[in-house]
């Protein structure tokens, strides 16, 4: 087996809005190629942690390291270089409604590369094909289902061939079948592209289906109370909060799949 290589390290992170502490003393490692789950109940700070990881919100204390480089201590140019390795799928998909899917996916390529238009269009078609949207280049977001919008957002997130893909509740608002298809797609893309994936989610089926590693954020204590492979936590965790979270609707889920 290949030795795990740390891709992201979070060390002693405290997140706060003014004097209100959301979470404190958060430490974990995301290895290269992981599908890493940030999980916990509503209001625990999952999306806030994501904002700290992608550079939208600075920590009150602690640091975030990318391959040993401290993101929040870096100079502006180095921060931008690190951020260029990110692809982000926001919860809503965040597509521009006045643009076609092709135009949405083109945006980062036009902004950050000097590629000729013909090559950009070829890349756009490839990315849409990878997420199962070949032939939908000229469709507008309003003409798509919720699941298709999520996949279009994913195509845009992959436009610059990022090393790390961040997902904020990718299955939110999707029916069970569409949610399962999204999980399968995330796993396939990780395997084919070799990307590291970080997912914020509370969806139990997704957590157990795709997660290799995880951190559990607790709302009451405002810190992490568990980390590790979600399936191992399900089997071995003695913490009643973690056990309750991972056994919700257990009768309807087997091996990470909705029955």
PDB file of C-alpha atoms in Angstrom:
ATOM      1  CA  UNK A   1       0.000   0.000   0.000  1.00  0.00           C
ATOM      2  CA  UNK A   2       1.153   3.548  -0.746  1.00  0.00           C
ATOM      3  CA  UNK A   3       2.050   5.646   2.277  1.00  0.00           C
ATOM      4  CA  UNK A   4      -0.555   8.303   3.023  1.00  0.00           C
ATOM      5  CA  UNK A   5       0.692  11.814   2.207  1.00  0.00           C
ATOM      6  CA  UNK A   6      -0.833  14.781   4.044  1.00  0.00           C
ATOM      7  CA  UNK A   7      -2.441  17.228   1.640  1.00  0.00           C
ATOM      8  CA  UNK A   8      -4.231  19.493   4.138  1.00  0.00           C
ATOM      9  CA  UNK A   9      -3.489  19.875   7.856  1.00  0.00           C
ATOM     10  CA  UNK A  10      -5.638  21.875  10.243  1.00  0.00           C
ATOM     11  CA  UNK A  11      -3.900  22.665  13.508  1.00  0.00           C
ATOM     12  CA  UNK A  12      -5.553  24.027  16.670  1.00  0.00           C
ATOM     13  CA  UNK A  13      -8.111  25.994  14.655  1.00  0.00           C
ATOM     14  CA  UNK A  14     -10.569  28.272  16.438  1.00  0.00           C
ATOM     15  CA  UNK A  15     -13.421  29.790  14.422  1.00  0.00           C
ATOM     16  CA  UNK A  16     -15.342  32.772  15.720  1.00  0.00           C
ATOM     17  CA  UNK A  17     -17.643  35.614  14.763  1.00  0.00           C
ATOM     18  CA  UNK A  18     -16.453  38.412  17.002  1.00  0.00           C
ATOM     19  CA  UNK A  19     -16.637  37.157  20.579  1.00  0.00           C
ATOM     20  CA  UNK A  20     -18.833  34.184  19.653  1.00  0.00           C
ATOM     21  CA  UNK A  21     -16.746  31.029  19.281  1.00  0.00           C
ATOM     22  CA  UNK A  22     -18.195  28.584  16.739  1.00  0.00           C
ATOM     23  CA  UNK A  23     -15.603  25.816  17.202  1.00  0.00           C
ATOM     24  CA  UNK A  24     -12.256  25.637  19.003  1.00  0.00           C
ATOM     25  CA  UNK A  25      -9.166  23.391  19.012  1.00  0.00           C
ATOM     26  CA  UNK A  26      -9.906  21.717  15.675  1.00  0.00           C
ATOM     27  CA  UNK A  27      -7.039  19.546  14.366  1.00  0.00           C
ATOM     28  CA  UNK A  28      -7.132  16.967  11.577  1.00  0.00           C
ATOM     29  CA  UNK A  29      -5.267  15.791   8.481  1.00  0.00           C
ATOM     30  CA  UNK A  30      -6.659  15.219   4.992  1.00  0.00           C
ATOM     31  CA  UNK A  31      -4.424  12.838   3.061  1.00  0.00           C
ATOM     32  CA  UNK A  32      -3.878  13.136  -0.664  1.00  0.00           C
ATOM     33  CA  UNK A  33      -6.633  11.258  -2.491  1.00  0.00           C
ATOM     34  CA  UNK A  34      -8.964  11.153   0.512  1.00  0.00           C
ATOM     35  CA  UNK A  35     -12.671  11.738   0.339  1.00  0.00           C
ATOM     36  CA  UNK A  36     -12.823  13.599   3.640  1.00  0.00           C
ATOM     37  CA  UNK A  37     -16.141  14.306   5.357  1.00  0.00           C
ATOM     38  CA  UNK A  38     -16.865  17.308   7.597  1.00  0.00           C
ATOM     39  CA  UNK A  39     -19.939  16.217   9.529  1.00  0.00           C
ATOM     40  CA  UNK A  40     -22.092  17.184  12.499  1.00  0.00           C
ATOM     41  CA  UNK A  41     -25.552  18.460  13.347  1.00  0.00           C
ATOM     42  CA  UNK A  42     -27.149  21.673  12.120  1.00  0.00           C
ATOM     43  CA  UNK A  43     -25.387  24.808  13.324  1.00  0.00           C
ATOM     44  CA  UNK A  44     -22.181  23.063  14.381  1.00  0.00           C
ATOM     45  CA  UNK A  45     -19.977  25.084  12.018  1.00  0.00           C
ATOM     46  CA  UNK A  46     -19.453  22.710   9.073  1.00  0.00           C
ATOM     47  CA  UNK A  47     -19.843  25.370   6.382  1.00  0.00           C
ATOM     48  CA  UNK A  48     -17.877  27.869   8.487  1.00  0.00           C
ATOM     49  CA  UNK A  49     -14.983  25.396   8.548  1.00  0.00           C
ATOM     50  CA  UNK A  50     -15.219  25.086   4.769  1.00  0.00           C
ATOM     51  CA  UNK A  51     -14.984  28.881   4.468  1.00  0.00           C
ATOM     52  CA  UNK A  52     -11.774  28.789   6.525  1.00  0.00           C
ATOM     53  CA  UNK A  53     -10.332  26.079   4.282  1.00  0.00           C
ATOM     54  CA  UNK A  54     -11.003  27.886   0.993  1.00  0.00           C
ATOM     55  CA  UNK A  55      -9.877  31.323   2.093  1.00  0.00           C
ATOM     56  CA  UNK A  56     -13.187  33.104   2.613  1.00  0.00           C
ATOM     57  CA  UNK A  57     -12.852  33.550   6.382  1.00  0.00           C
ATOM     58  CA  UNK A  58      -9.740  33.874   8.533  1.00  0.00           C
ATOM     59  CA  UNK A  59      -9.392  31.909  11.791  1.00  0.00           C
ATOM     60  CA  UNK A  60      -9.402  33.434  15.249  1.00  0.00           C
ATOM     61  CA  UNK A  61      -6.490  31.121  16.081  1.00  0.00           C
ATOM     62  CA  UNK A  62      -4.619  28.178  14.580  1.00  0.00           C
ATOM     63  CA  UNK A  63      -3.578  27.477  11.026  1.00  0.00           C
ATOM     64  CA  UNK A  64      -4.457  25.668   7.801  1.00  0.00           C
ATOM     65  CA  UNK A  65      -1.542  24.050   5.958  1.00  0.00           C
ATOM     66  CA  UNK A  66      -1.508  22.977   2.322  1.00  0.00           C
ATOM     67  CA  UNK A  67       1.404  20.580   1.749  1.00  0.00           C
ATOM     68  CA  UNK A  68       3.169  22.282   4.632  1.00  0.00           C
ATOM     69  CA  UNK A  69       2.437  25.858   3.510  1.00  0.00           C
ATOM     70  CA  UNK A  70       0.478  27.939   6.013  1.00  0.00           C
ATOM     71  CA  UNK A  71      -2.347  29.488   3.995  1.00  0.00           C
ATOM     72  CA  UNK A  72      -3.266  32.296   6.372  1.00  0.00           C
ATOM     73  CA  UNK A  73       0.374  33.289   6.990  1.00  0.00           C
ATOM     74  CA  UNK A  74       1.211  33.368   3.264  1.00  0.00           C
ATOM     75  CA  UNK A  75       1.703  36.476   1.158  1.00  0.00           C
ATOM     76  CA  UNK A  76      -1.058  37.435  -1.268  1.00  0.00           C
ATOM     77  CA  UNK A  77       0.624  35.883  -4.329  1.00  0.00           C
ATOM     78  CA  UNK A  78       1.223  32.585  -2.532  1.00  0.00           C
ATOM     79  CA  UNK A  79      -2.372  32.531  -1.270  1.00  0.00           C
ATOM     80  CA  UNK A  80      -3.621  32.986  -4.829  1.00  0.00           C
ATOM     81  CA  UNK A  81      -1.331  30.188  -5.993  1.00  0.00           C
ATOM     82  CA  UNK A  82      -2.725  27.838  -3.359  1.00  0.00           C
ATOM     83  CA  UNK A  83      -6.313  28.827  -4.187  1.00  0.00           C
ATOM     84  CA  UNK A  84      -5.685  28.013  -7.841  1.00  0.00           C
ATOM     85  CA  UNK A  85      -5.453  24.364  -6.768  1.00  0.00           C
ATOM     86  CA  UNK A  86      -9.044  24.486  -5.430  1.00  0.00           C
ATOM     87  CA  UNK A  87     -12.320  23.687  -7.125  1.00  0.00           C
ATOM     88  CA  UNK A  88     -15.443  24.571  -5.122  1.00  0.00           C
ATOM     89  CA  UNK A  89     -19.024  23.378  -5.531  1.00  0.00           C
ATOM     90  CA  UNK A  90     -21.295  25.568  -3.426  1.00  0.00           C
ATOM     91  CA  UNK A  91     -24.564  24.229  -2.037  1.00  0.00           C
ATOM     92  CA  UNK A  92     -26.786  25.925  -4.617  1.00  0.00           C
ATOM     93  CA  UNK A  93     -24.446  25.256  -7.537  1.00  0.00           C
ATOM     94  CA  UNK A  94     -23.978  29.058  -7.800  1.00  0.00           C
ATOM     95  CA  UNK A  95     -24.475  29.141 -11.558  1.00  0.00           C
ATOM     96  CA  UNK A  96     -25.034  32.442 -13.349  1.00  0.00           C
ATOM     97  CA  UNK A  97     -28.675  32.279 -14.470  1.00  0.00           C
ATOM     98  CA  UNK A  98     -28.117  34.545 -17.497  1.00  0.00           C
ATOM     99  CA  UNK A  99     -25.389  32.290 -18.909  1.00  0.00           C
ATOM    100  CA  UNK A 100     -25.559  28.915 -20.612  1.00  0.00           C
ATOM    101  CA  UNK A 101     -23.838  25.936 -19.035  1.00  0.00           C
ATOM    102  CA  UNK A 102     -20.951  26.304 -21.476  1.00  0.00           C
ATOM    103  CA  UNK A 103     -20.543  29.974 -20.578  1.00  0.00           C
ATOM    104  CA  UNK A 104     -20.631  29.168 -16.863  1.00  0.00           C
ATOM    105  CA  UNK A 105     -17.884  26.556 -17.197  1.00  0.00           C
ATOM    106  CA  UNK A 106     -15.861  28.869 -19.457  1.00  0.00           C
ATOM    107  CA  UNK A 107     -15.602  31.597 -16.809  1.00  0.00           C
ATOM    108  CA  UNK A 108     -12.573  30.324 -14.839  1.00  0.00           C
ATOM    109  CA  UNK A 109     -10.789  29.293 -18.040  1.00  0.00           C
ATOM    110  CA  UNK A 110     -11.224  32.760 -19.550  1.00  0.00           C
ATOM    111  CA  UNK A 111     -10.247  34.440 -16.272  1.00  0.00           C
ATOM    112  CA  UNK A 112      -7.134  32.441 -15.416  1.00  0.00           C
ATOM    113  CA  UNK A 113      -5.732  31.094 -18.712  1.00  0.00           C
ATOM    114  CA  UNK A 114      -4.619  32.450 -22.072  1.00  0.00           C
ATOM    115  CA  UNK A 115      -5.996  29.496 -23.982  1.00  0.00           C
ATOM    116  CA  UNK A 116      -7.593  30.156 -27.393  1.00  0.00           C
ATOM    117  CA  UNK A 117     -11.392  30.052 -27.511  1.00  0.00           C
ATOM    118  CA  UNK A 118     -11.445  26.844 -29.564  1.00  0.00           C
ATOM    119  CA  UNK A 119      -9.424  24.981 -26.931  1.00  0.00           C
ATOM    120  CA  UNK A 120     -11.542  26.436 -24.106  1.00  0.00           C
ATOM    121  CA  UNK A 121     -14.693  25.144 -25.819  1.00  0.00           C
ATOM    122  CA  UNK A 122     -13.125  21.689 -26.130  1.00  0.00           C
ATOM    123  CA  UNK A 123     -12.269  21.670 -22.419  1.00  0.00           C
ATOM    124  CA  UNK A 124     -15.792  22.814 -21.531  1.00  0.00           C
ATOM    125  CA  UNK A 125     -17.323  19.997 -23.566  1.00  0.00           C
ATOM    126  CA  UNK A 126     -14.995  17.498 -21.868  1.00  0.00           C
ATOM    127  CA  UNK A 127     -15.851  18.711 -18.357  1.00  0.00           C
ATOM    128  CA  UNK A 128     -19.593  18.620 -19.041  1.00  0.00           C
ATOM    129  CA  UNK A 129     -19.197  15.143 -20.494  1.00  0.00           C
ATOM    130  CA  UNK A 130     -17.384  13.969 -17.354  1.00  0.00           C
ATOM    131  CA  UNK A 131     -20.422  14.899 -15.235  1.00  0.00           C
ATOM    132  CA  UNK A 132     -22.941  13.400 -17.655  1.00  0.00           C
ATOM    133  CA  UNK A 133     -24.052  16.645 -19.300  1.00  0.00           C
ATOM    134  CA  UNK A 134     -22.729  16.184 -22.835  1.00  0.00           C
ATOM    135  CA  UNK A 135     -25.057  17.960 -25.250  1.00  0.00           C
ATOM    136  CA  UNK A 136     -26.346  20.431 -22.648  1.00  0.00           C
ATOM    137  CA  UNK A 137     -23.834  23.190 -23.428  1.00  0.00           C
ATOM    138  CA  UNK A 138     -26.470  25.674 -24.611  1.00  0.00           C
ATOM    139  CA  UNK A 139     -28.988  25.051 -21.840  1.00  0.00           C
ATOM    140  CA  UNK A 140     -29.611  27.665 -19.165  1.00  0.00           C
ATOM    141  CA  UNK A 141     -29.708  26.763 -15.444  1.00  0.00           C
ATOM    142  CA  UNK A 142     -33.468  27.388 -15.307  1.00  0.00           C
ATOM    143  CA  UNK A 143     -33.951  24.569 -17.811  1.00  0.00           C
ATOM    144  CA  UNK A 144     -32.240  21.985 -15.601  1.00  0.00           C
ATOM    145  CA  UNK A 145     -33.239  19.806 -12.662  1.00  0.00           C
ATOM    146  CA  UNK A 146     -31.632  20.279  -9.265  1.00  0.00           C
ATOM    147  CA  UNK A 147     -29.281  17.350  -9.785  1.00  0.00           C
ATOM    148  CA  UNK A 148     -28.205  18.615 -13.207  1.00  0.00           C
ATOM    149  CA  UNK A 149     -27.442  22.064 -11.758  1.00  0.00           C
ATOM    150  CA  UNK A 150     -25.232  20.449  -9.137  1.00  0.00           C
ATOM    151  CA  UNK A 151     -23.391  18.490 -11.822  1.00  0.00           C
ATOM    152  CA  UNK A 152     -22.979  21.646 -13.926  1.00  0.00           C
ATOM    153  CA  UNK A 153     -21.521  23.401 -10.889  1.00  0.00           C
ATOM    154  CA  UNK A 154     -19.144  20.477 -10.474  1.00  0.00           C
ATOM    155  CA  UNK A 155     -18.044  20.774 -14.118  1.00  0.00           C
ATOM    156  CA  UNK A 156     -17.180  24.419 -13.491  1.00  0.00           C
ATOM    157  CA  UNK A 157     -15.343  23.506 -10.275  1.00  0.00           C
ATOM    158  CA  UNK A 158     -13.201  21.083 -12.319  1.00  0.00           C
ATOM    159  CA  UNK A 159     -12.490  23.535 -15.138  1.00  0.00           C
ATOM    160  CA  UNK A 160      -8.902  24.284 -14.060  1.00  0.00           C
ATOM    161  CA  UNK A 161      -8.054  20.670 -13.125  1.00  0.00           C
ATOM    162  CA  UNK A 162      -7.848  21.385  -9.372  1.00  0.00           C
ATOM    163  CA  UNK A 163      -5.916  19.180  -6.970  1.00  0.00           C
ATOM    164  CA  UNK A 164      -8.586  19.606  -4.293  1.00  0.00           C
ATOM    165  CA  UNK A 165     -12.356  19.629  -4.744  1.00  0.00           C
ATOM    166  CA  UNK A 166     -14.530  21.147  -2.008  1.00  0.00           C
ATOM    167  CA  UNK A 167     -18.252  20.338  -1.833  1.00  0.00           C
ATOM    168  CA  UNK A 168     -20.807  22.105   0.373  1.00  0.00           C
ATOM    169  CA  UNK A 169     -23.794  19.763   0.880  1.00  0.00           C
ATOM    170  CA  UNK A 170     -23.654  18.253  -2.647  1.00  0.00           C
ATOM    171  CA  UNK A 171     -26.731  16.078  -2.013  1.00  0.00           C
ATOM    172  CA  UNK A 172     -28.847  18.791  -0.374  1.00  0.00           C
ATOM    173  CA  UNK A 173     -32.278  19.053  -1.982  1.00  0.00           C
ATOM    174  CA  UNK A 174     -31.815  15.982  -4.155  1.00  0.00           C
ATOM    175  CA  UNK A 175     -34.051  12.932  -4.184  1.00  0.00           C
ATOM    176  CA  UNK A 176     -32.433   9.639  -3.025  1.00  0.00           C
ATOM    177  CA  UNK A 177     -31.685   8.433  -6.559  1.00  0.00           C
ATOM    178  CA  UNK A 178     -30.071  11.725  -7.624  1.00  0.00           C
ATOM    179  CA  UNK A 179     -28.153  11.804  -4.345  1.00  0.00           C
ATOM    180  CA  UNK A 180     -26.804   8.298  -4.987  1.00  0.00           C
ATOM    181  CA  UNK A 181     -25.778   9.301  -8.512  1.00  0.00           C
ATOM    182  CA  UNK A 182     -23.938  12.327  -7.125  1.00  0.00           C
ATOM    183  CA  UNK A 183     -22.084  10.109  -4.624  1.00  0.00           C
ATOM    184  CA  UNK A 184     -21.090   7.723  -7.422  1.00  0.00           C
ATOM    185  CA  UNK A 185     -19.902  10.642  -9.556  1.00  0.00           C
ATOM    186  CA  UNK A 186     -17.776  12.087  -6.739  1.00  0.00           C
ATOM    187  CA  UNK A 187     -16.118   8.707  -6.193  1.00  0.00           C
ATOM    188  CA  UNK A 188     -15.513   8.196  -9.927  1.00  0.00           C
ATOM    189  CA  UNK A 189     -13.985  11.657 -10.324  1.00  0.00           C
ATOM    190  CA  UNK A 190     -11.702  11.147  -7.331  1.00  0.00           C
ATOM    191  CA  UNK A 191     -10.500   7.863  -8.768  1.00  0.00           C
ATOM    192  CA  UNK A 192     -10.062   9.105 -12.343  1.00  0.00           C
ATOM    193  CA  UNK A 193      -8.609  12.556 -11.601  1.00  0.00           C
ATOM    194  CA  UNK A 194      -6.626  11.658  -8.491  1.00  0.00           C
ATOM    195  CA  UNK A 195      -8.057  14.672  -6.668  1.00  0.00           C
ATOM    196  CA  UNK A 196      -8.450  15.106  -2.932  1.00  0.00           C
ATOM    197  CA  UNK A 197     -12.102  15.702  -2.004  1.00  0.00           C
ATOM    198  CA  UNK A 198     -13.477  17.512   1.052  1.00  0.00           C
ATOM    199  CA  UNK A 199     -17.250  17.303   1.598  1.00  0.00           C
ATOM    200  CA  UNK A 200     -19.462  19.149   4.059  1.00  0.00           C
ATOM    201  CA  UNK A 201     -22.559  17.026   4.588  1.00  0.00           C
ATOM    202  CA  UNK A 202     -25.060  15.718   7.123  1.00  0.00           C
ATOM    203  CA  UNK A 203     -26.453  13.095   4.693  1.00  0.00           C
ATOM    204  CA  UNK A 204     -25.855   9.728   6.353  1.00  0.00           C
ATOM    205  CA  UNK A 205     -26.006   7.622   3.179  1.00  0.00           C
ATOM    206  CA  UNK A 206     -23.364   9.815   1.517  1.00  0.00           C
ATOM    207  CA  UNK A 207     -21.119   9.846   4.589  1.00  0.00           C
ATOM    208  CA  UNK A 208     -21.032   6.050   4.812  1.00  0.00           C
ATOM    209  CA  UNK A 209     -20.908   5.511   1.052  1.00  0.00           C
ATOM    210  CA  UNK A 210     -18.025   7.744  -0.006  1.00  0.00           C
ATOM    211  CA  UNK A 211     -16.118   8.852   3.103  1.00  0.00           C
ATOM    212  CA  UNK A 212     -12.571   7.577   3.691  1.00  0.00           C
ATOM    213  CA  UNK A 213     -11.928   9.862   6.638  1.00  0.00           C
ATOM    214  CA  UNK A 214     -13.878  12.448   8.623  1.00  0.00           C
ATOM    215  CA  UNK A 215     -14.153  14.896  11.474  1.00  0.00           C
ATOM    216  CA  UNK A 216     -17.245  15.271  13.669  1.00  0.00           C
ATOM    217  CA  UNK A 217     -18.015  18.763  14.997  1.00  0.00           C
ATOM    218  CA  UNK A 218     -20.146  18.953  18.129  1.00  0.00           C
ATOM    219  CA  UNK A 219     -22.570  21.843  18.593  1.00  0.00           C
ATOM    220  CA  UNK A 220     -22.723  21.749  22.400  1.00  0.00           C
ATOM    221  CA  UNK A 221     -19.041  21.489  23.284  1.00  0.00           C
ATOM    222  CA  UNK A 222     -18.029  23.570  20.242  1.00  0.00           C
ATOM    223  CA  UNK A 223     -15.136  21.332  19.316  1.00  0.00           C
ATOM    224  CA  UNK A 224     -14.433  18.121  17.415  1.00  0.00           C
ATOM    225  CA  UNK A 225     -15.257  14.969  19.363  1.00  0.00           C
ATOM    226  CA  UNK A 226     -14.366  12.303  16.774  1.00  0.00           C
ATOM    227  CA  UNK A 227     -12.329  11.729  13.623  1.00  0.00           C
ATOM    228  CA  UNK A 228     -11.546   8.801  11.351  1.00  0.00           C
ATOM    229  CA  UNK A 229     -13.170   6.540   8.774  1.00  0.00           C
ATOM    230  CA  UNK A 230     -16.947   7.048   9.211  1.00  0.00           C
ATOM    231  CA  UNK A 231     -17.622   3.324   8.866  1.00  0.00           C
ATOM    232  CA  UNK A 232     -15.114   2.599  11.631  1.00  0.00           C
ATOM    233  CA  UNK A 233     -16.665   5.314  13.800  1.00  0.00           C
ATOM    234  CA  UNK A 234     -20.058   3.699  13.223  1.00  0.00           C
ATOM    235  CA  UNK A 235     -18.718   0.351  14.389  1.00  0.00           C
ATOM    236  CA  UNK A 236     -16.406   1.429  17.217  1.00  0.00           C
ATOM    237  CA  UNK A 237     -17.266   4.893  18.567  1.00  0.00           C
ATOM    238  CA  UNK A 238     -18.335   4.919  22.216  1.00  0.00           C
ATOM    239  CA  UNK A 239     -19.445   8.552  22.119  1.00  0.00           C
ATOM    240  CA  UNK A 240     -23.264   8.618  22.288  1.00  0.00           C
ATOM    241  CA  UNK A 241     -23.520  11.775  20.135  1.00  0.00           C
ATOM    242  CA  UNK A 242     -21.433  10.295  17.339  1.00  0.00           C
ATOM    243  CA  UNK A 243     -23.293   6.988  17.586  1.00  0.00           C
ATOM    244  CA  UNK A 244     -26.697   8.701  17.390  1.00  0.00           C
ATOM    245  CA  UNK A 245     -25.599  10.784  14.407  1.00  0.00           C
ATOM    246  CA  UNK A 246     -24.302   7.769  12.477  1.00  0.00           C
ATOM    247  CA  UNK A 247     -27.288   5.520  13.218  1.00  0.00           C
ATOM    248  CA  UNK A 248     -30.051   7.908  12.141  1.00  0.00           C
ATOM    249  CA  UNK A 249     -32.423   5.976   9.875  1.00  0.00           C
ATOM    250  CA  UNK A 250     -30.117   2.972  10.070  1.00  0.00           C
ATOM    251  CA  UNK A 251     -32.943   0.596   9.133  1.00  0.00           C
ATOM    252  CA  UNK A 252     -33.131   2.301   5.739  1.00  0.00           C
ATOM    253  CA  UNK A 253     -29.410   2.278   4.979  1.00  0.00           C
ATOM    254  CA  UNK A 254     -27.064  -0.612   4.340  1.00  0.00           C
ATOM    255  CA  UNK A 255     -23.391  -0.208   3.375  1.00  0.00           C
ATOM    256  CA  UNK A 256     -23.947   3.452   2.660  1.00  0.00           C
ATOM    257  CA  UNK A 257     -26.835   2.870   0.260  1.00  0.00           C
ATOM    258  CA  UNK A 258     -30.469   3.868   0.651  1.00  0.00           C
ATOM    259  CA  UNK A 259     -32.654   0.775   0.484  1.00  0.00           C
TER     260      UNK A 259
END
